[in-house]
XYZ file of C-alpha atoms in Angstrom:
658
model
C 21.312 80.363 90.107
C 21.578 77.559 92.653
C 22.944 77.957 96.118
C 26.694 78.593 95.815
C 27.395 77.387 99.339
C 27.105 73.600 99.336
C 28.043 72.908 95.731
C 30.911 75.375 95.574
C 32.297 73.984 98.830
C 32.099 70.498 97.337
C 33.976 71.676 94.246
C 36.483 73.520 96.438
C 37.070 70.350 98.485
C 37.832 68.395 95.315
C 40.197 71.138 94.120
C 41.912 71.076 97.518
C 42.463 67.346 97.128
C 44.205 67.872 93.806
C 46.206 70.799 95.166
C 47.366 68.814 98.179
C 48.485 65.936 95.976
C 50.509 68.364 93.850
C 52.072 69.930 96.941
C 52.954 66.569 98.446
C 54.418 65.388 95.148
C 56.532 68.534 95.212
C 57.639 67.669 98.749
C 58.474 64.106 97.650
C 60.552 65.500 94.776
C 62.512 67.799 97.076
C 63.054 65.015 99.607
C 64.256 62.685 96.842
C 66.745 65.286 95.666
C 67.940 65.786 99.237
C 68.480 62.035 99.725
C 70.308 61.860 96.403
C 72.568 64.695 97.568
C 73.401 62.701 100.702
C 74.105 59.649 98.566
C 76.304 61.726 96.266
C 78.379 63.078 99.163
C 78.805 59.628 100.692
C 79.701 57.698 97.521
C 81.852 60.151 95.615
C 85.601 59.436 95.575
C 88.583 61.749 95.427
C 89.835 60.225 92.192
C 86.533 60.374 90.311
C 84.374 63.335 91.273
C 81.351 63.861 89.038
C 79.249 67.001 89.317
C 75.994 66.354 91.164
C 73.760 66.735 88.107
C 75.838 64.129 86.248
C 75.804 61.774 89.215
C 72.035 62.214 89.467
C 71.548 60.820 85.956
C 73.985 57.959 86.508
C 72.923 54.466 87.527
C 73.753 55.225 91.192
C 71.692 58.413 91.215
C 68.688 56.932 89.409
C 68.710 53.884 91.672
C 68.798 56.086 94.771
C 65.969 58.311 93.510
C 63.830 55.328 92.524
C 64.385 53.699 95.915
C 63.282 56.855 97.755
C 60.172 57.332 95.611
C 59.224 53.667 96.003
C 59.786 53.850 99.749
C 57.542 56.883 100.180
C 54.992 55.462 97.748
C 54.835 52.096 99.484
C 54.507 53.763 102.882
C 51.569 55.854 101.697
C 49.920 52.970 99.832
C 50.149 50.687 102.862
C 48.423 53.268 105.045
C 45.955 54.073 102.244
C 45.017 50.381 102.004
C 44.792 50.190 105.793
C 42.286 53.068 105.767
C 40.268 51.616 102.878
C 37.762 50.436 105.457
C 36.616 54.040 105.765
C 35.638 55.830 108.926
C 35.268 52.685 111.033
C 38.926 51.812 110.387
C 40.032 55.273 111.504
C 37.933 54.951 114.659
C 39.509 51.590 115.492
C 42.970 53.012 114.778
C 42.595 55.457 117.679
C 41.079 52.816 119.981
C 37.509 54.130 119.929
C 34.628 51.916 121.054
C 31.415 51.753 119.003
C 28.358 53.138 120.761
C 25.591 50.611 120.356
C 22.412 52.117 118.870
C 20.361 50.750 121.788
C 22.756 51.985 124.497
C 21.279 52.746 127.908
C 24.072 55.089 129.018
C 22.435 58.535 129.489
C 25.402 60.477 128.090
C 25.614 58.241 125.026
C 21.833 58.474 124.551
C 22.136 62.264 124.645
C 24.717 62.171 121.879
C 22.678 59.732 119.792
C 19.539 61.865 120.090
C 21.421 64.966 118.942
C 23.032 63.136 116.018
C 19.706 61.604 114.947
C 18.010 65.013 115.004
C 20.787 66.525 112.901
C 20.810 63.594 110.458
C 17.052 63.700 109.822
C 17.090 67.494 109.555
C 19.931 67.454 107.013
C 18.793 64.410 105.030
C 21.782 62.095 105.577
C 21.813 58.587 107.075
C 22.635 58.515 110.775
C 26.430 58.125 111.204
C 27.906 55.322 113.284
C 29.007 56.652 116.671
C 32.195 55.855 118.620
C 33.610 57.027 121.948
C 37.228 57.152 123.170
C 36.638 55.928 126.705
C 40.090 56.754 128.087
C 40.249 60.346 126.840
C 39.141 62.885 129.444
C 39.813 65.833 127.120
C 37.092 67.440 124.979
C 37.338 66.594 121.294
C 35.547 64.944 118.363
C 36.012 64.135 114.687
C 34.236 62.530 111.737
C 35.829 60.160 109.248
C 34.810 58.376 106.077
C 34.724 58.746 102.323
C 31.016 59.452 101.741
C 28.268 61.089 103.860
C 26.243 57.872 103.866
C 29.058 55.882 105.501
C 30.481 58.470 107.892
C 31.383 57.754 111.510
C 31.564 60.249 114.355
C 34.034 59.791 117.220
C 33.856 61.762 120.477
C 36.003 61.625 123.589
C 34.585 60.610 126.945
C 35.364 64.117 128.156
C 33.109 65.608 125.486
C 30.217 63.460 126.703
C 30.701 64.285 130.375
C 31.847 67.935 130.320
C 29.559 69.398 127.632
C 25.925 70.341 128.066
C 23.366 69.347 125.457
C 23.574 72.709 123.660
C 27.373 72.592 123.664
C 27.407 69.016 122.374
C 24.896 70.005 119.713
C 27.256 72.768 118.591
C 30.100 70.250 118.277
C 27.867 67.834 116.342
C 26.791 70.642 114.009
C 30.460 71.464 113.394
C 31.216 67.842 112.521
C 28.144 67.563 110.278
C 29.521 70.487 108.316
C 32.634 68.423 107.596
C 30.384 65.561 106.447
C 28.338 67.773 104.123
C 31.276 69.733 102.705
C 33.387 66.752 101.650
C 36.181 67.450 104.146
C 36.346 63.845 105.390
C 37.923 62.473 102.213
C 40.718 65.040 102.351
C 41.345 64.310 106.023
C 41.703 60.554 105.550
C 43.905 60.961 102.473
C 46.181 63.348 104.331
C 46.888 60.647 106.917
C 48.048 58.305 104.136
C 50.156 60.929 102.376
C 51.952 61.881 105.575
C 52.620 58.225 106.400
C 54.902 57.752 103.378
C 57.051 60.769 104.180
C 57.193 59.794 107.833
C 58.412 56.302 106.898
C 61.620 57.803 105.468
C 62.399 59.419 108.821
C 61.606 56.193 110.675
C 64.025 54.217 108.497
C 66.658 56.908 109.079
C 66.105 56.562 112.833
C 66.603 52.774 112.538
C 69.804 53.159 110.529
C 71.097 55.749 112.979
C 70.621 53.406 115.949
C 71.981 50.378 114.080
C 75.049 52.241 112.840
C 76.176 53.943 116.028
C 75.235 51.235 118.521
C 76.741 48.426 116.418
C 79.735 50.587 115.587
C 80.511 51.045 119.267
C 80.645 47.272 119.857
C 82.711 46.376 116.755
C 85.001 49.319 116.314
C 87.825 47.275 114.789
C 85.762 45.640 112.087
C 83.941 47.628 109.428
C 83.905 50.623 111.710
C 83.920 53.107 108.890
C 81.031 51.359 107.106
C 78.913 51.338 110.235
C 79.716 54.963 110.958
C 78.710 55.800 107.395
C 75.443 53.922 107.889
C 74.812 55.904 111.039
C 75.477 59.192 109.269
C 73.196 58.186 106.404
C 70.545 57.287 108.947
C 70.931 60.678 110.646
C 70.598 62.458 107.316
C 67.521 60.404 106.338
C 65.899 61.063 109.697
C 66.448 64.802 109.391
C 65.224 64.863 105.799
C 62.202 62.718 106.670
C 61.086 64.886 109.551
C 61.738 68.067 107.628
C 59.387 66.630 105.014
C 56.801 65.945 107.699
C 57.197 69.515 108.962
C 56.367 70.989 105.574
C 53.619 68.439 105.037
C 51.950 69.451 108.287
C 52.453 73.090 107.384
C 50.430 72.575 104.189
C 47.895 70.483 106.096
C 47.433 73.175 108.749
C 46.970 75.988 106.233
C 44.121 74.178 104.491
C 42.570 72.845 107.681
C 42.277 76.258 109.343
C 40.009 77.560 106.599
C 37.745 74.531 106.865
C 37.516 74.811 110.647
C 36.290 78.406 110.486
C 33.724 77.400 107.851
C 32.561 74.471 109.997
C 32.138 76.760 113.025
C 29.950 79.099 110.972
C 27.951 76.161 109.595
C 27.357 74.856 113.116
C 25.779 78.178 114.075
C 23.666 78.036 110.911
C 22.517 74.493 111.684
C 21.757 74.929 115.388
C 20.895 78.666 115.411
C 22.609 78.766 118.807
C 26.015 80.467 118.598
C 26.577 80.165 122.332
C 26.442 76.365 122.126
C 29.561 75.942 120.001
C 31.154 79.052 121.527
C 30.827 77.625 125.025
C 32.184 74.256 123.838
C 35.255 75.992 122.411
C 35.681 77.938 125.652
C 35.689 74.692 127.633
C 38.307 73.236 125.298
C 40.416 76.312 125.972
C 40.045 75.708 129.706
C 40.351 71.923 129.849
C 42.259 71.086 126.650
C 41.499 68.755 123.767
C 44.722 66.761 123.519
C 44.469 63.015 122.883
C 46.902 61.422 125.324
C 46.042 57.723 125.009
C 46.683 57.186 121.295
C 49.916 57.321 119.332
C 47.999 58.755 116.372
C 47.163 62.094 117.988
C 49.345 64.090 115.602
C 47.983 62.162 112.599
C 44.439 63.075 113.658
C 45.146 66.722 114.483
C 43.625 68.136 111.296
C 40.476 66.008 111.712
C 39.511 66.959 115.252
C 37.223 69.665 116.616
C 40.193 71.161 118.491
C 43.948 70.614 118.587
C 44.604 66.967 119.486
C 48.408 66.971 119.727
C 50.984 69.139 121.422
C 53.535 70.367 118.929
C 56.206 73.001 118.706
C 55.894 75.866 116.243
C 52.166 75.773 116.991
C 51.696 79.143 115.316
C 52.695 77.545 112.012
C 51.643 73.919 112.483
C 48.357 74.265 114.398
C 45.529 72.836 112.302
C 42.993 75.134 113.963
C 42.881 78.900 114.477
C 43.409 80.060 118.068
C 40.408 79.456 120.325
C 39.906 83.181 120.930
C 39.721 83.879 117.190
C 37.184 81.104 116.651
C 34.937 82.330 119.471
C 35.196 85.934 118.322
C 34.374 84.942 114.732
C 31.236 83.124 115.894
C 29.904 86.130 117.794
C 31.948 89.245 118.635
C 32.116 89.729 122.372
C 31.004 86.222 123.351
C 34.254 85.520 125.182
C 33.611 88.271 127.729
C 30.213 86.773 128.550
C 31.657 83.275 128.935
C 34.468 84.474 131.175
C 32.027 86.469 133.284
C 29.830 83.403 133.687
C 32.866 81.371 134.762
C 33.733 83.952 137.433
C 30.190 83.643 138.793
C 30.436 79.864 139.238
C 34.094 79.047 140.009
C 36.220 79.812 143.114
C 38.654 82.643 142.567
C 41.781 80.562 143.159
C 40.704 77.863 140.692
C 39.744 80.520 138.155
C 43.204 82.119 138.417
C 44.851 78.734 137.937
C 42.667 77.832 134.959
C 42.997 81.167 133.232
C 46.760 81.252 133.649
C 46.971 77.754 132.158
C 44.645 78.778 129.341
C 46.603 81.916 128.597
C 49.699 79.820 128.063
C 47.853 77.486 125.724
C 45.552 79.575 123.643
C 45.858 83.210 124.657
C 42.252 83.606 125.776
C 43.021 86.686 127.907
C 43.189 88.983 124.896
C 39.487 89.583 124.273
C 37.119 91.635 126.416
C 33.968 92.323 124.446
C 30.231 92.626 124.834
C 28.097 89.545 124.191
C 24.769 89.422 122.465
C 22.461 86.774 123.880
C 21.601 84.187 121.244
C 18.081 83.937 119.964
C 17.097 80.312 119.831
C 13.731 78.936 118.753
C 12.476 75.701 117.392
C 9.171 76.658 115.970
C 5.810 75.508 117.107
C 4.997 71.858 117.108
C 2.454 70.426 114.730
C 1.338 66.884 113.948
C 3.159 64.980 111.238
C 1.314 65.232 107.973
C 0.970 62.659 105.226
C 1.512 65.350 102.613
C 4.218 67.966 102.370
C 2.851 71.211 101.011
C 5.194 74.185 101.443
C 3.821 77.684 100.913
C 4.258 79.583 97.714
C 7.270 81.663 98.872
C 9.076 78.458 99.795
C 8.244 76.816 96.483
C 9.591 79.832 94.629
C 12.981 79.015 96.118
C 15.016 76.550 94.068
C 15.376 73.201 95.776
C 19.141 73.148 95.293
C 19.389 75.995 97.823
C 18.206 73.542 100.494
C 20.882 70.958 99.781
C 23.427 70.582 102.573
C 21.524 72.880 104.945
C 19.499 72.572 108.133
C 16.543 74.913 108.576
C 14.395 75.669 111.600
C 11.537 73.800 109.942
C 13.581 70.675 109.181
C 14.986 70.589 112.710
C 11.506 71.012 114.179
C 10.313 68.167 111.964
C 13.161 65.934 113.182
C 12.569 66.721 116.867
C 8.837 66.183 116.531
C 9.215 62.918 114.639
C 11.560 61.467 117.253
C 9.163 62.490 120.017
C 6.270 60.710 118.281
C 8.078 57.412 117.695
C 6.833 54.731 120.111
C 9.627 53.663 122.453
C 9.492 49.973 121.475
C 9.417 50.817 117.771
C 12.393 53.163 118.074
C 14.426 50.644 120.066
C 13.798 47.982 117.420
C 15.357 50.269 114.795
C 18.638 50.031 116.691
C 18.876 46.224 116.361
C 19.858 44.260 113.261
C 16.700 42.145 113.379
C 14.464 45.172 113.871
C 16.138 47.162 111.085
C 15.696 44.248 108.668
C 12.024 43.861 109.559
C 11.581 47.625 109.088
C 12.643 47.265 105.434
C 9.962 44.632 104.950
C 7.346 46.581 106.921
C 7.872 49.722 104.820
C 6.788 47.751 101.749
C 3.643 46.175 103.210
C 2.327 48.388 106.036
C -0.419 49.926 103.867
C -1.705 46.560 102.577
C -4.484 44.431 104.022
C -3.484 41.752 106.588
C -4.197 38.922 104.174
C -1.991 40.409 101.444
C 0.710 41.131 104.006
C 0.841 37.420 104.882
C 1.004 36.475 101.206
C 3.932 38.824 100.582
C 5.859 37.693 103.662
C 5.389 34.064 102.638
C 7.645 34.801 99.645
C 10.631 35.237 101.947
C 12.844 32.267 102.753
C 12.797 31.222 106.398
C 15.861 32.455 108.256
C 16.470 33.264 111.950
C 17.595 36.807 111.110
C 16.612 37.606 107.522
C 13.270 35.824 107.375
C 9.956 37.412 108.300
C 9.501 37.689 112.077
C 5.793 38.203 112.859
C 6.376 39.194 116.493
C 8.556 42.140 115.451
C 6.372 43.078 112.486
C 3.314 43.189 114.748
C 5.035 45.966 116.709
C 6.172 47.865 113.624
C 3.233 47.788 111.233
C 0.744 49.658 113.480
C 3.346 52.330 114.276
C 4.134 52.900 110.591
C 0.427 53.095 109.747
C -0.062 55.704 112.472
C 2.989 57.775 111.519
C 2.072 57.781 107.838
C 4.073 58.105 104.652
C 5.982 61.196 105.771
C 8.000 59.171 108.276
C 9.156 56.428 105.889
C 12.540 57.791 104.895
C 13.427 59.311 108.295
C 12.858 56.025 110.149
C 14.899 54.213 107.496
C 17.759 56.644 108.153
C 17.502 55.873 111.873
C 17.914 52.173 111.075
C 21.008 52.599 108.881
C 23.604 52.149 111.708
C 22.083 48.726 112.473
C 21.849 47.783 108.775
C 25.510 48.674 108.268
C 26.399 46.045 110.887
C 25.189 43.273 108.558
C 27.799 41.039 106.991
C 28.217 41.272 103.187
C 26.275 38.018 102.688
C 23.477 39.244 104.945
C 23.310 42.524 103.048
C 22.970 40.681 99.747
C 20.231 38.470 101.168
C 18.361 41.500 102.516
C 18.496 43.260 99.150
C 17.248 40.070 97.475
C 14.312 39.797 99.903
C 13.382 43.438 99.391
C 13.410 42.881 95.649
C 11.059 39.892 96.072
C 8.538 42.028 97.950
C 8.784 44.810 95.351
C 8.247 42.419 92.430
C 5.321 40.614 94.061
C 2.633 42.718 92.347
C 4.476 43.086 89.016
C 4.678 46.845 89.366
C 7.091 49.297 90.982
C 5.798 52.316 92.872
C 7.846 55.471 93.320
C 8.531 54.615 96.955
C 9.604 51.069 96.084
C 11.945 52.516 93.495
C 13.334 54.994 96.021
C 13.730 52.357 98.747
C 15.511 49.745 96.628
C 17.819 52.330 95.088
C 18.629 53.814 98.511
C 19.455 50.394 100.002
C 21.580 49.399 97.004
C 23.449 52.699 97.240
C 24.293 52.347 100.940
C 24.473 48.576 101.447
C 25.605 47.339 98.050
C 29.082 46.610 96.798
C 31.345 49.678 96.828
C 29.075 51.712 99.112
C 32.060 53.439 100.756
C 33.875 54.260 97.533
C 34.201 57.841 96.333
C 32.652 58.535 92.936
C 35.173 60.444 90.786
C 34.223 63.351 88.537
C 34.079 62.299 84.904
C 31.766 64.761 83.134
C 32.217 68.532 83.044
C 29.429 69.572 80.677
C 25.813 68.566 80.130
C 26.276 67.401 76.547
C 28.144 64.334 77.790
C 25.212 63.221 79.971
C 22.259 64.289 77.838
C 20.732 60.768 77.475
C 20.789 60.340 81.259
C 19.188 63.758 81.751
C 16.402 62.898 79.309
C 15.584 59.695 81.168
C 15.587 61.369 84.566
C 13.429 64.327 83.573
C 11.058 62.072 81.617
C 10.365 60.189 84.837
C 9.876 63.409 86.830
C 7.591 64.919 84.196
C 5.394 61.832 84.189
C 5.390 61.639 88.006
C 4.445 65.301 88.375
C 1.475 65.361 85.983
C -1.775 63.496 85.359
C -1.964 63.358 81.562
C 0.554 62.475 78.817
C 0.040 65.901 77.227
C 0.910 67.716 80.456
C 3.898 65.411 80.946
C 5.238 66.204 77.466
C 4.871 69.944 78.067
C 6.542 69.788 81.498
C 9.361 67.654 80.111
C 10.195 70.196 77.399
C 10.124 73.026 79.955
C 12.471 71.138 82.310
C 14.875 70.272 79.475
C 14.963 73.848 78.192
C 17.922 74.719 80.404
C 20.029 71.859 79.038
C 18.786 71.194 75.526
C 20.327 71.989 72.197
C 16.998 72.793 70.557
C 16.615 69.234 69.278
C 14.920 67.629 72.246
C 12.436 64.798 71.974
C 8.923 66.152 72.261
C 7.610 63.341 74.460
C 8.401 62.160 77.969
C 9.041 58.456 77.520
C 8.692 55.660 80.048
C 11.745 54.861 82.174
C 12.492 51.482 83.719
C 14.145 50.972 87.115
C 17.351 49.792 85.462
C 17.448 52.814 83.150
C 16.916 55.196 86.066
C 19.751 53.646 88.074
C 22.080 53.836 85.100
C 21.115 57.470 84.544
C 21.740 58.379 88.181
C 25.120 56.623 88.178
C 26.141 58.731 85.174
C 24.825 61.996 86.625
C 26.652 61.384 89.908
C 29.908 61.711 87.960
C 29.083 65.300 87.028
C 31.205 68.107 88.405
C 29.649 69.380 91.688
C 28.964 72.795 90.132
C 26.794 71.164 87.431
C 24.582 69.207 89.824
C 22.474 72.142 91.129
C 20.800 72.601 87.740
C 19.839 68.917 87.714
C 18.317 69.223 91.209
C 16.468 72.391 90.190
C 15.089 70.839 86.985
C 13.724 67.908 88.997
C 12.382 70.355 91.578
C 10.663 72.335 88.830
C 8.750 69.206 87.830
C 7.569 68.346 91.351
C 6.627 71.928 92.316
C 5.007 73.110 89.081
C 1.505 72.589 90.517
C 2.262 74.545 93.711
C 2.582 71.577 96.047
C 4.858 68.629 96.799
C 3.248 65.399 97.936
C 5.111 62.691 99.794
C 5.738 60.502 96.760
C 7.211 63.403 94.819
C 9.442 64.293 97.756
C 10.641 60.702 98.060
C 11.543 60.680 94.380
C 13.318 64.004 94.859
C 15.075 62.586 97.908
C 16.154 59.554 95.872
C 17.793 61.668 93.173
C 19.523 63.916 95.711
C 20.851 60.901 97.614
C 22.201 59.255 94.463
C 23.938 62.508 93.483
C 25.504 62.813 96.970
C 23.450 65.943 97.648
C 21.847 65.660 101.126
C 18.238 66.837 100.859
C 16.532 67.844 104.137
C 12.790 67.347 104.691
C 10.685 69.854 102.797
């Protein structure tokens, strides 16, 4: 059976979303009843006293209930619409500044290098990066609706106080949230809390208006204004009680995800002391966001607690620092504290530890630490063919989804080291990223044919062919070979996402012209155009809902997909037919077509759109069936991997390099 980790966590994240909506609807119902009770007590008269349940079904009660529900609903919808821009909107909400891809700041370059390594190793496009310049605390978060459009925000303190290994541990933690689908829940929680909070804000307004106005006009409508003030007080109390329980639910769910993300960071980096030391520094220096009014809204999204709040035992979105460090590696805290005593003056250490004890209780653990074993594997030249050994091929490809291995990290580090400096810097600019898309389609052609293809493009200062940039890119791509095509495209995604909608459409049109120039579509051209449409096309940031919960509903799409893989993985029609039937055996009803038919680009895209609506727990079998086709001969060449990478990307299943 496929790896239960990634796919079950995806399914669990979707179930958590539904559960949270149910819980918040329950909270809205209770708040509505509480407001109706206040309305009942204020409006009832001594001559006509109806029981509460009768009043509730009267016109007054129904009007009050409807007004409360609409108020909460409008508050949540307004914030939901405000956050429709995805992760970039959340980053701007907290005042974060985008880190330019070609930044020269050494601390920002360090972060970008770590993020690029992790992105290539895990098979996701490089996230956009932001920094909160005015925050000296240590914290970070990711936001967005899909892995391909995620953004990562770090505080200035995280850049300046953390070493490379510590920052890598934080990045690995945040990548876990990207891969496990936590970002969608986090953004939706902000919107859900906003509606409940609006009720308390209106109550606060009525309270001030009633009592302050009542004091100035005591002789006129004094009772009405006093009543308004009392209603405002009741609404404010009810509203903030609702927020209390909302944050209680939020914290309970968030704590589980934080522990999982810590464990995933260790798995990704294979360096438990990196994230452990980062957590220790947060315990010493703090992670509170003091320059934004949205600190409490962001608390569940951040690497550490971002807001000071009372009842922290109940409302904290993260487990205590000491528990997190101890869960990563028993006894690590003793080693970290011993190291601090060796480097800090005694007086400062006593001050810091007393402050830390008050915040997080880090004085409770004294254990033995095991030194981490960290290795990156030996370096080897990039190859134009990927050929894993037999033991690796025996492993189902779905077990690799959403993971980072030592081999994939070594591949990412080595690739980045081999990129020419000028070539890499061009990937960080809009013009260079656009020319990369063109270069990927023509770099293996003769110079004369390259000129013919580029002549098809309309002249444009940004979107047209730029020979001076292409002359720097084409030789580098030819030297790096086919293996580097998708990784360098992922490096260029932050720059491509900066294109305006019209520029994106024009780029996709130009790419399609180059693909159609020879009246045939190669596997890489198919993968490239589908990848760009998926991440730059209309609705790229939208979440794809689950629609199908069994394979019978998507059988035509499965047949098309596996027909293509069977034909791509064999040399003769007879072998393709045999491989197709073997791949379909796990899904079929015994009435499968006996031949692997041809599949057009349009049919493949339609099939992948349908299969992406499968339940997460049904997707591993699709990945494994495709993997069976590409590994049946004991090797995986670059074109087969790119086709495999295409399918995984379209199914929102990050596939690391093989």
